[in-house]
């Protein structure tokens, strides 16, 4: 297998010796580009203090091809075939746009691209010398979208990256190349992606999903949710509630973008039980919306948990042919669960982070073939095969040193090569599914160390088993202040049936696993499972207190726990 570019999060090694050497040296799975790499890499920095500039737009002059620098100012750009040299157009908010000439001989070199800060030499009166209030300024920008943004059908070739982190460990990664066909441009804002966008997933590589949301809450891919952050295409909180009394608007700053004055307006308020805060960037000359960044926070109580949900969303645009087109979308957030004891005090805290980005690599205004398509299903994604040659020549959002931890965390569970084979095209064999379940169960029992655990084995064909599981769910709720953890292990051979039963029966409390070989698996044999239903109660030290084909009553659970505690 050839090497991947450093820009890719996913790096696979077939050589055990190479993995061992890297581990001994304490190195990540990322490696520097070789001289033969087709990627031009570099870092965009402030010309004055040499600090990196985040999320800078890079475009090949005279084309629709480009990329985006990451939060550390680093970028990787696929070099077009038959080109000996390129002119890069680099621009960022607050800096003078600049062109740089590069040659093919510079591929593989550690290049720097300095931008000069461009400040407005105006006093406060001149900066905000407008007859419009801040609220009216934002309103005008939303009204002007049909004139300032793309008004004709066009094709966007994009790179999609999605990863999740639970309690400090990465458990999910997806990278994809996605064609987005905008069938209408921006004559008005729509409600959902299917109103105007056609989607085509052309390439995919992804890990298995080790998060506790994997069995029932995670969508296969969050394309729709992320694309709808685009405030120029879809109705947003801002477009719906800008003129509500609960919202306040004020001018915050003025900056420069591509030689034009841009107003920064802060909008905040409460909507739908959420605290909402937005930074809106409006080009002064034509009221064009060039960027919007929002953060929300919501608190609520669910069962024995106090939940805090925060989100961070960004949509930014790029200029081409006198119109603005989508450039970058960020969809990130954290769900923090504070588990409460019988007195309502926090006993423990867990969190789930998600991070999704879509970067536009190419804009095509003409010459493309229209198509129809929607966000792919889990089954469609599993049918896709990996094309190594494609990823060796495709621009991706360059990974940061922090994000390289994703590869280490995932590889530590199951080798990435095996994960990729399972997730893309090959399908899961029963033996590999059992190994994944074994890894996941060990992780869960380590996580619940010091906590009693009920493990329930079940199969959809055993209807009494479903009933028992529903009672187990109630039992777990009843003892939530102890607490008792609930792990539901399916003996179901069909993954689709397993997921469907979870949804239909509302088995959303607890963690879920599925065994590929059922009662023949090492997990089932270790606990003496002969069929479904079967329940095991583990004490705080992990010892088996009770087991059998019936869920123990509350009295028996209490007696077993008291006996284990020496009461």
Coordinates of C-alpha atoms in Angstrom, one line a residue:
X1 CA 0.0 0.0 0.0
X2 CA 1.3 3.4 -0.9
X3 CA 1.7 6.2 1.6
X4 CA -1.1 8.6 2.3
X5 CA -0.4 12.4 2.2
X6 CA 0.3 13.9 5.6
X7 CA -2.9 15.9 5.2
X8 CA -5.0 12.8 5.7
X9 CA -6.1 11.7 9.2
X10 CA -6.4 8.1 8.0
X11 CA -3.0 6.4 7.6
X12 CA -2.7 2.7 7.3
X13 CA 0.4 0.6 7.8
X14 CA 0.7 -3.0 6.6
X15 CA 4.0 -3.5 8.3
X16 CA 4.0 -4.5 12.0
X17 CA 7.7 -3.6 12.3
X18 CA 7.0 0.0 11.1
X19 CA 4.1 0.3 13.6
X20 CA 6.3 -1.0 16.4
X21 CA 9.2 1.4 15.5
X22 CA 6.8 4.4 15.4
X23 CA 5.4 3.3 18.8
X24 CA 8.8 3.0 20.3
X25 CA 9.8 6.4 19.0
X26 CA 6.6 8.0 20.3
X27 CA 5.6 9.2 16.8
X28 CA 2.2 9.6 15.4
X29 CA 0.9 7.7 12.3
X30 CA 1.4 10.8 10.2
X31 CA 4.5 11.1 8.1
X32 CA 6.0 13.9 6.0
X33 CA 5.3 14.1 2.3
X34 CA 7.8 12.6 0.0
X35 CA 9.3 14.5 -2.9
X36 CA 7.1 12.5 -5.2
X37 CA 3.9 13.7 -3.5
X38 CA 1.4 15.5 -5.7
X39 CA 0.6 18.0 -2.9
X40 CA 1.8 21.5 -2.4
X41 CA 1.9 22.2 1.3
X42 CA 2.5 25.3 3.3
X43 CA 1.7 27.5 6.2
X44 CA 0.0 30.9 6.0
X45 CA 1.4 33.3 8.7
X46 CA 1.2 36.9 9.8
X47 CA 4.0 38.8 8.1
X48 CA 4.7 40.8 11.3
X49 CA 4.7 38.3 14.1
X50 CA 5.0 35.0 12.1
X51 CA 2.0 33.5 13.9
X52 CA -0.2 31.2 11.9
X53 CA -3.5 32.5 10.4
X54 CA -6.5 30.1 10.8
X55 CA -8.9 29.0 8.1
X56 CA -7.3 31.0 5.3
X57 CA -8.8 30.7 1.8
X58 CA -6.3 29.5 -1.0
X59 CA -7.3 29.6 -4.6
X60 CA -5.4 28.7 -7.8
X61 CA -5.8 31.9 -9.9
X62 CA -8.0 31.6 -12.9
X63 CA -9.7 28.4 -11.7
X64 CA -12.3 27.2 -9.4
X65 CA -9.7 25.0 -7.6
X66 CA -8.7 25.8 -4.1
X67 CA -8.4 24.7 -0.5
X68 CA -8.5 25.9 3.1
X69 CA -5.9 26.3 5.8
X70 CA -6.6 24.5 9.1
X71 CA -6.7 26.2 12.5
X72 CA -2.9 26.2 12.5
X73 CA -2.6 28.0 9.2
X74 CA -1.4 24.8 7.4
X75 CA -2.8 23.6 4.1
X76 CA -2.3 20.9 1.5
X77 CA -3.3 21.5 -2.2
X78 CA -3.4 18.8 -4.9
X79 CA -1.1 19.9 -7.7
X80 CA -3.0 20.0 -11.1
X81 CA -1.6 17.8 -13.8
X82 CA 0.4 19.3 -16.6
X83 CA 1.2 22.5 -14.6
X84 CA 4.8 23.6 -14.1
X85 CA 3.8 26.6 -12.0
X86 CA 0.8 28.1 -10.2
X87 CA -0.3 31.5 -8.9
X88 CA -2.0 31.2 -5.5
X89 CA -4.5 33.8 -4.4
X90 CA -4.6 33.9 -0.6
X91 CA -7.0 35.9 1.5
X92 CA -8.1 36.2 5.1
X93 CA -10.3 38.5 7.1
X94 CA -8.2 41.4 8.4
X95 CA -5.3 40.9 5.9
X96 CA -4.5 42.2 2.5
X97 CA -5.2 39.6 -0.2
X98 CA -2.0 38.5 -1.9
X99 CA -0.8 36.4 -4.8
X100 CA 2.1 34.0 -4.6
X101 CA 3.9 32.3 -7.6
X102 CA 5.0 28.7 -6.9
X103 CA 6.6 26.1 -9.1
X104 CA 6.4 22.3 -9.2
X105 CA 10.0 22.1 -7.8
X106 CA 8.7 23.5 -4.5
X107 CA 6.5 20.5 -3.8
X108 CA 7.6 18.9 -0.6
X109 CA 9.3 22.0 0.7
X110 CA 8.2 23.6 4.0
X111 CA 6.8 26.8 2.5
X112 CA 5.5 29.9 4.3
X113 CA 3.1 32.4 2.8
X114 CA 3.1 35.7 4.8
X115 CA 0.1 38.0 4.7
X116 CA 0.2 41.7 5.8
X117 CA -2.4 42.9 8.3
X118 CA -4.6 45.5 6.8
X119 CA -6.2 47.8 9.4
X120 CA -8.7 50.6 8.8
X121 CA -7.3 54.0 9.7
X122 CA -10.7 55.4 10.8
X123 CA -12.1 56.7 14.0
X124 CA -15.2 55.1 15.6
X125 CA -17.5 57.7 14.1
X126 CA -16.3 57.0 10.6
X127 CA -16.3 53.2 11.1
X128 CA -20.0 53.1 12.0
X129 CA -21.1 56.0 9.9
X130 CA -24.2 54.4 8.4
X131 CA -27.8 55.2 8.6
X132 CA -28.6 51.6 9.4
X133 CA -28.8 50.2 12.9
X134 CA -26.9 46.9 13.5
X135 CA -30.1 45.0 13.3
X136 CA -31.0 46.6 10.0
X137 CA -27.5 45.9 8.7
X138 CA -27.9 42.2 9.3
X139 CA -31.4 42.2 7.9
X140 CA -30.1 43.9 4.7
X141 CA -27.5 41.2 4.4
X142 CA -30.1 38.5 4.5
X143 CA -32.3 40.3 2.0
X144 CA -29.3 40.9 -0.4
X145 CA -28.4 37.2 -0.7
X146 CA -30.3 36.8 -4.0
X147 CA -28.1 39.5 -5.5
X148 CA -24.7 38.9 -3.8
X149 CA -24.5 35.1 -3.7
X150 CA -24.6 32.5 -6.5
X151 CA -27.8 33.0 -8.5
X152 CA -27.4 30.1 -10.9
X153 CA -27.0 26.3 -10.6
X154 CA -23.5 25.2 -9.9
X155 CA -21.4 22.2 -8.7
X156 CA -19.3 22.1 -5.5
X157 CA -16.7 19.4 -5.1
X158 CA -16.1 19.1 -1.3
X159 CA -14.1 17.3 1.3
X160 CA -16.0 16.0 4.4
X161 CA -14.4 15.2 7.7
X162 CA -16.3 14.0 10.8
X163 CA -14.9 12.7 14.1
X164 CA -16.3 12.1 17.6
X165 CA -14.6 12.1 21.0
X166 CA -16.1 10.7 24.2
X167 CA -14.5 11.4 27.6
X168 CA -11.1 12.1 26.0
X169 CA -11.0 9.2 23.6
X170 CA -11.8 9.4 19.9
X171 CA -14.3 6.7 18.8
X172 CA -15.4 7.6 15.2
X173 CA -13.9 9.0 12.0
X174 CA -15.3 9.6 8.6
X175 CA -13.7 11.2 5.6
X176 CA -15.5 11.6 2.2
X177 CA -15.4 13.3 -1.1
X178 CA -18.9 14.7 -1.8
X179 CA -20.3 16.4 -4.9
X180 CA -22.9 19.1 -4.0
X181 CA -25.1 20.1 -7.0
X182 CA -27.0 23.3 -6.1
X183 CA -29.9 23.3 -8.5
X184 CA -31.3 26.8 -7.8
X185 CA -28.5 29.1 -6.6
X186 CA -29.7 31.5 -3.9
X187 CA -32.9 33.2 -5.1
X188 CA -34.3 32.6 -1.6
X189 CA -33.6 30.5 1.6
X190 CA -35.1 27.0 1.9
X191 CA -35.9 24.7 4.8
X192 CA -33.9 21.6 4.1
X193 CA -31.2 20.3 1.7
X194 CA -33.7 18.3 -0.4
X195 CA -35.4 21.6 -1.4
X196 CA -32.4 22.6 -3.6
X197 CA -29.3 20.3 -3.2
X198 CA -28.5 17.0 -4.9
X199 CA -25.7 15.1 -3.1
X200 CA -23.3 12.4 -4.4
X201 CA -20.8 10.6 -2.2
X202 CA -18.0 9.7 -4.6
X203 CA -15.3 8.4 -2.2
X204 CA -15.3 7.3 1.4
X205 CA -13.0 6.0 4.1
X206 CA -14.2 5.6 7.7
X207 CA -13.5 3.8 11.0
X208 CA -15.9 1.7 12.9
X209 CA -18.1 3.6 15.5
X210 CA -16.9 2.9 19.0
X211 CA -19.1 5.6 20.7
X212 CA -21.9 4.8 23.0
X213 CA -24.3 6.6 20.5
X214 CA -23.3 4.1 17.7
X215 CA -26.3 1.8 18.0
X216 CA -29.1 4.2 17.8
X217 CA -28.3 8.0 17.7
X218 CA -25.5 8.4 15.2
X219 CA -26.6 9.1 11.6
X220 CA -24.3 7.4 9.1
X221 CA -23.1 10.7 7.9
X222 CA -24.1 14.3 8.9
X223 CA -24.2 15.9 5.4
X224 CA -27.7 17.3 5.6
X225 CA -27.3 18.7 9.1
X226 CA -24.0 20.4 8.3
X227 CA -24.9 21.8 4.8
X228 CA -28.0 23.4 6.4
X229 CA -25.6 25.7 8.4
X230 CA -25.2 27.6 5.2
X231 CA -27.2 30.8 6.1
X232 CA -27.3 31.9 2.5
X233 CA -29.2 28.8 1.4
X234 CA -31.3 27.8 4.3
X235 CA -33.5 29.4 6.9
X236 CA -31.7 29.9 10.2
X237 CA -32.3 31.1 13.7
X238 CA -31.1 34.4 12.6
X239 CA -33.4 34.7 9.6
X240 CA -36.4 33.6 11.7
X241 CA -35.8 35.6 14.9
X242 CA -33.7 38.6 14.0
X243 CA -36.5 41.0 14.8
X244 CA -37.7 39.3 18.0
X245 CA -37.6 41.4 21.2
X246 CA -35.4 38.9 22.9
X247 CA -32.6 39.5 20.4
X248 CA -30.1 42.3 20.7
X249 CA -27.8 43.5 17.9
X250 CA -24.8 45.8 18.1
X251 CA -21.8 46.8 15.9
X252 CA -18.7 45.1 17.3
X253 CA -15.9 45.9 14.8
X254 CA -14.9 46.7 11.3
X255 CA -12.3 44.8 9.3
X256 CA -11.0 44.2 5.7
X257 CA -11.7 41.2 3.5
X258 CA -10.3 41.1 0.0
X259 CA -9.8 44.9 0.0
X260 CA -13.4 45.7 1.0
X261 CA -14.7 47.1 4.3
X262 CA -16.6 44.5 6.4
X263 CA -18.8 45.2 9.4
X264 CA -18.9 42.7 12.3
X265 CA -22.2 42.6 14.1
X266 CA -22.9 40.7 17.3
X267 CA -26.4 39.2 17.7
X268 CA -27.5 37.4 20.9
X269 CA -30.6 36.3 22.7
X270 CA -32.8 33.4 23.7
X271 CA -34.7 31.2 21.3
X272 CA -36.4 27.8 21.9
X273 CA -34.7 27.5 25.3
X274 CA -31.3 28.1 23.9
X275 CA -28.8 30.9 24.5
X276 CA -27.8 32.1 21.0
X277 CA -24.8 34.2 20.1
X278 CA -23.7 35.1 16.6
X279 CA -21.0 37.1 14.9
X280 CA -22.2 38.2 11.4
X281 CA -19.7 39.7 8.9
X282 CA -21.3 42.0 6.3
X283 CA -19.5 43.6 3.3
X284 CA -20.2 47.3 3.5
X285 CA -20.3 48.0 -0.3
X286 CA -23.2 45.7 -1.1
X287 CA -24.3 44.2 2.3
X288 CA -23.1 40.8 1.3
X289 CA -23.0 38.1 4.0
X290 CA -19.4 36.9 3.9
X291 CA -19.2 34.9 7.1
X292 CA -21.4 33.9 10.1
X293 CA -20.3 32.2 13.3
X294 CA -22.8 31.0 15.9
X295 CA -22.7 29.4 19.3
X296 CA -25.6 28.1 21.3
X297 CA -26.1 26.6 24.8
X298 CA -29.0 24.7 26.1
X299 CA -29.6 23.1 29.5
X300 CA -32.2 20.5 30.3
X301 CA -32.8 17.4 32.5
X302 CA -33.4 14.0 31.1
X303 CA -34.2 11.1 33.5
X304 CA -31.3 11.0 36.0
X305 CA -29.1 13.3 34.0
X306 CA -28.6 17.0 33.7
X307 CA -27.6 17.8 30.1
X308 CA -25.7 20.7 28.8
X309 CA -25.6 20.9 25.0
X310 CA -23.3 23.5 23.3
X311 CA -22.8 24.0 19.6
X312 CA -20.3 26.0 17.5
X313 CA -21.2 26.6 13.8
X314 CA -19.4 28.5 11.1
X315 CA -20.2 29.2 7.5
X316 CA -17.9 31.3 5.3
X317 CA -17.9 32.2 1.6
X318 CA -15.5 32.8 -1.2
X319 CA -15.7 35.2 -4.1
X320 CA -15.7 34.1 -7.7
X321 CA -16.9 35.9 -10.8
X322 CA -18.5 38.7 -8.8
X323 CA -20.6 36.3 -6.7
X324 CA -20.1 34.6 -3.3
X325 CA -20.0 30.8 -3.1
X326 CA -19.8 28.4 -0.1
X327 CA -16.3 27.9 1.1
X328 CA -16.3 26.2 4.6
X329 CA -18.8 24.8 7.0
X330 CA -18.0 23.8 10.6
X331 CA -20.5 21.9 12.8
X332 CA -19.1 21.1 16.2
X333 CA -20.6 20.6 19.7
X334 CA -20.4 19.0 23.1
X335 CA -23.1 17.1 25.0
X336 CA -22.2 16.9 28.7
X337 CA -24.2 14.6 30.9
X338 CA -24.1 15.2 34.7
X339 CA -25.4 12.0 36.4
X340 CA -27.3 12.8 39.5
X341 CA -27.5 10.9 42.8
X342 CA -30.7 10.5 45.0
X343 CA -30.1 14.0 46.4
X344 CA -29.9 15.6 43.0
X345 CA -26.1 16.1 43.3
X346 CA -23.7 15.3 40.4
X347 CA -22.2 11.9 40.9
X348 CA -20.3 11.6 37.7
X349 CA -19.9 13.5 34.4
X350 CA -19.5 12.2 30.8
X351 CA -19.3 14.1 27.5
X352 CA -19.6 13.4 23.8
X353 CA -18.0 15.8 21.3
X354 CA -18.7 15.9 17.6
X355 CA -16.7 17.8 14.9
X356 CA -17.8 18.0 11.3
X357 CA -16.2 20.1 8.6
X358 CA -17.0 20.6 4.9
X359 CA -14.4 22.3 2.7
X360 CA -15.0 23.3 -0.9
X361 CA -12.2 22.2 -3.2
X362 CA -13.6 23.2 -6.5
X363 CA -16.4 25.3 -7.9
X364 CA -17.8 24.4 -11.4
X365 CA -20.1 26.9 -13.0
X366 CA -20.4 25.2 -16.4
X367 CA -19.5 21.9 -18.1
X368 CA -20.8 19.6 -15.3
X369 CA -23.4 16.9 -15.7
X370 CA -26.5 17.4 -13.4
X371 CA -27.5 14.5 -11.2
X372 CA -29.9 13.5 -8.5
X373 CA -29.0 12.1 -5.1
X374 CA -29.6 12.3 -1.3
X375 CA -27.6 11.7 1.8
X376 CA -26.6 8.0 1.6
X377 CA -27.9 5.4 3.9
X378 CA -25.7 3.2 6.2
X379 CA -26.1 0.4 3.7
X380 CA -25.1 2.5 0.7
X381 CA -22.0 3.6 2.6
X382 CA -21.1 0.1 3.5
X383 CA -21.2 -0.9 -0.2
X384 CA -18.6 1.7 -1.2
X385 CA -15.0 0.5 -1.9
X386 CA -11.8 2.3 -1.0
X387 CA -9.9 3.9 -3.9
X388 CA -6.4 4.5 -2.7
X389 CA -5.3 6.3 -5.9
X390 CA -8.1 8.8 -5.5
X391 CA -7.0 9.9 -2.0
X392 CA -3.4 10.2 -3.2
X393 CA -4.5 13.1 -5.5
X394 CA -7.3 14.8 -3.6
X395 CA -7.0 17.9 -1.4
X396 CA -8.2 17.4 2.1
X397 CA -8.3 19.7 5.1
X398 CA -4.8 19.2 6.7
X399 CA -4.9 17.4 10.0
X400 CA -3.6 19.3 13.1
X401 CA -1.1 17.7 15.5
X402 CA -4.0 17.4 18.0
X403 CA -6.2 15.6 15.5
X404 CA -3.4 13.0 14.9
X405 CA -4.6 11.6 18.2
X406 CA -7.6 10.2 16.4
X407 CA -5.5 7.7 14.5
X408 CA -3.8 6.6 17.7
X409 CA -7.0 6.2 19.7
X410 CA -8.8 4.2 16.9
X411 CA -5.8 2.0 16.1
X412 CA -5.4 1.1 19.7
X413 CA -8.9 -0.5 19.7
X414 CA -8.7 -2.5 16.4
X415 CA -6.0 -2.0 13.7
X416 CA -7.2 0.6 11.3
X417 CA -6.7 -1.7 8.3
X418 CA -9.3 -4.1 9.8
X419 CA -11.6 -1.2 10.6
X420 CA -11.5 0.0 7.1
X421 CA -12.2 -3.4 5.7
X422 CA -15.2 -3.8 8.0
X423 CA -16.6 -0.3 7.3
X424 CA -16.1 0.0 3.6
X425 CA -17.2 -2.7 1.2
X426 CA -15.9 -5.9 2.8
X427 CA -18.5 -6.2 5.5
X428 CA -18.2 -7.7 8.9
X429 CA -17.4 -11.3 9.5
X430 CA -19.0 -12.9 12.6
X431 CA -15.5 -13.5 14.1
X432 CA -14.4 -9.9 13.6
X433 CA -17.7 -8.6 15.0
X434 CA -17.1 -10.7 18.1
X435 CA -13.6 -9.2 18.4
X436 CA -15.1 -5.7 18.1
X437 CA -17.7 -6.5 20.8
X438 CA -15.0 -7.9 23.1
X439 CA -12.9 -4.7 22.7
X440 CA -15.9 -2.6 23.4
X441 CA -17.1 -4.6 26.4
X442 CA -13.6 -4.3 28.0
X443 CA -13.7 -0.6 27.4
X444 CA -17.1 -0.3 29.0
X445 CA -16.2 -2.4 32.0
X446 CA -13.1 -0.3 32.6
X447 CA -15.2 2.8 32.3
X448 CA -17.7 1.5 34.8
X449 CA -15.1 0.3 37.3
X450 CA -16.5 0.7 40.8
X451 CA -20.1 0.6 39.5
X452 CA -22.5 -2.3 39.6
X453 CA -23.4 -3.5 36.0
X454 CA -26.3 -5.4 34.6
X455 CA -25.4 -7.2 31.3
X456 CA -28.5 -8.3 29.4
X457 CA -28.2 -10.8 26.5
X458 CA -31.1 -10.7 24.0
X459 CA -32.4 -11.7 20.6
X460 CA -35.4 -10.2 18.8
X461 CA -37.0 -13.7 18.2
X462 CA -37.4 -14.1 22.0
X463 CA -40.3 -11.8 22.8
X464 CA -40.1 -12.4 26.5
X465 CA -36.5 -11.2 26.2
X466 CA -37.7 -7.9 24.9
X467 CA -40.0 -7.6 27.9
X468 CA -37.3 -8.4 30.3
X469 CA -35.1 -5.7 28.7
X470 CA -37.8 -3.2 29.1
X471 CA -37.9 -4.1 32.8
X472 CA -34.1 -3.9 33.0
X473 CA -34.3 -0.4 31.6
X474 CA -36.7 0.5 34.5
X475 CA -34.4 -1.2 37.0
X476 CA -31.5 0.8 35.8
X477 CA -33.5 4.0 36.1
X478 CA -34.6 3.0 39.6
X479 CA -31.1 2.5 40.8
X480 CA -29.7 5.5 38.8
X481 CA -28.6 7.1 42.1
X482 CA -26.4 4.1 43.0
X483 CA -25.9 3.9 40.0
X484 CA -26.3 0.6 38.1
X485 CA -24.9 0.6 34.5
X486 CA -26.8 -1.3 31.9
X487 CA -25.1 -3.0 28.9
X488 CA -27.3 -4.7 26.4
X489 CA -25.6 -7.4 24.3
X490 CA -27.5 -8.7 21.3
X491 CA -27.2 -12.2 20.0
X492 CA -29.0 -11.1 16.8
X493 CA -27.1 -12.1 13.6
X494 CA -28.6 -9.3 11.6
X495 CA -27.2 -5.8 12.3
X496 CA -30.2 -4.2 10.6
X497 CA -32.7 -6.2 12.8
X498 CA -30.6 -5.2 15.9
X499 CA -30.8 -1.5 15.1
X500 CA -34.5 -1.7 14.2
X501 CA -35.4 -3.4 17.5
X502 CA -33.5 -0.8 19.5
X503 CA -35.5 1.9 17.8
X504 CA -38.9 0.2 17.9
X505 CA -38.6 -0.9 21.6
X506 CA -37.0 2.4 22.8
X507 CA -34.0 0.7 24.3
X508 CA -32.1 3.9 24.6
X509 CA -30.9 3.5 28.1
X510 CA -27.5 1.8 28.5
X511 CA -24.8 0.7 26.1
X512 CA -25.3 -1.6 23.2
X513 CA -23.1 -4.4 21.7
X514 CA -23.8 -7.2 19.1
X515 CA -22.1 -10.6 19.0
X516 CA -21.5 -12.0 15.5
X517 CA -21.5 -15.7 16.5
X518 CA -24.2 -15.4 19.3
X519 CA -23.9 -17.9 22.1
X520 CA -20.7 -19.4 20.5
X521 CA -18.8 -16.2 21.1
X522 CA -16.1 -15.9 23.8
X523 CA -18.2 -13.3 25.6
X524 CA -21.3 -15.4 25.8
X525 CA -19.3 -18.5 26.9
X526 CA -17.4 -16.5 29.6
X527 CA -20.8 -15.7 31.3
X528 CA -22.4 -19.1 30.6
X529 CA -25.0 -17.7 28.2
X530 CA -27.0 -20.5 26.5
X531 CA -29.7 -18.4 24.9
X532 CA -31.9 -15.3 25.2
X533 CA -32.8 -13.7 27.5
X534 CA -29.9 -14.0 29.9
X535 CA -28.8 -11.5 32.6
X536 CA -25.6 -11.1 34.6
X537 CA -25.2 -8.7 37.6
X538 CA -21.6 -7.6 38.2
X539 CA -20.6 -6.1 41.5
X540 CA -18.5 -3.0 42.0
X541 CA -15.3 -5.0 41.7
X542 CA -16.5 -6.8 38.5
X543 CA -17.3 -10.1 40.2
X544 CA -20.5 -12.0 39.1
X545 CA -23.1 -11.6 41.8
X546 CA -26.1 -13.1 39.9
X547 CA -26.8 -14.7 36.6
X548 CA -29.6 -16.5 34.9
X549 CA -32.4 -16.4 32.3
X550 CA -34.6 -14.1 34.3
X551 CA -34.0 -10.5 35.3
X552 CA -33.5 -10.5 39.1
X553 CA -36.0 -8.6 41.1
X554 CA -35.2 -5.4 42.9
X555 CA -35.0 -7.3 46.2
X556 CA -32.6 -9.9 44.9
X557 CA -30.4 -7.1 43.4
X558 CA -30.3 -5.3 46.7
X559 CA -29.5 -8.5 48.6
X560 CA -26.7 -9.4 46.3
X561 CA -25.2 -5.9 46.4
X562 CA -25.5 -5.8 50.2
X563 CA -23.9 -9.2 50.5
X564 CA -21.0 -8.2 48.3
X565 CA -20.5 -5.1 50.4
X566 CA -20.4 -7.2 53.6
X567 CA -23.7 -5.8 55.0

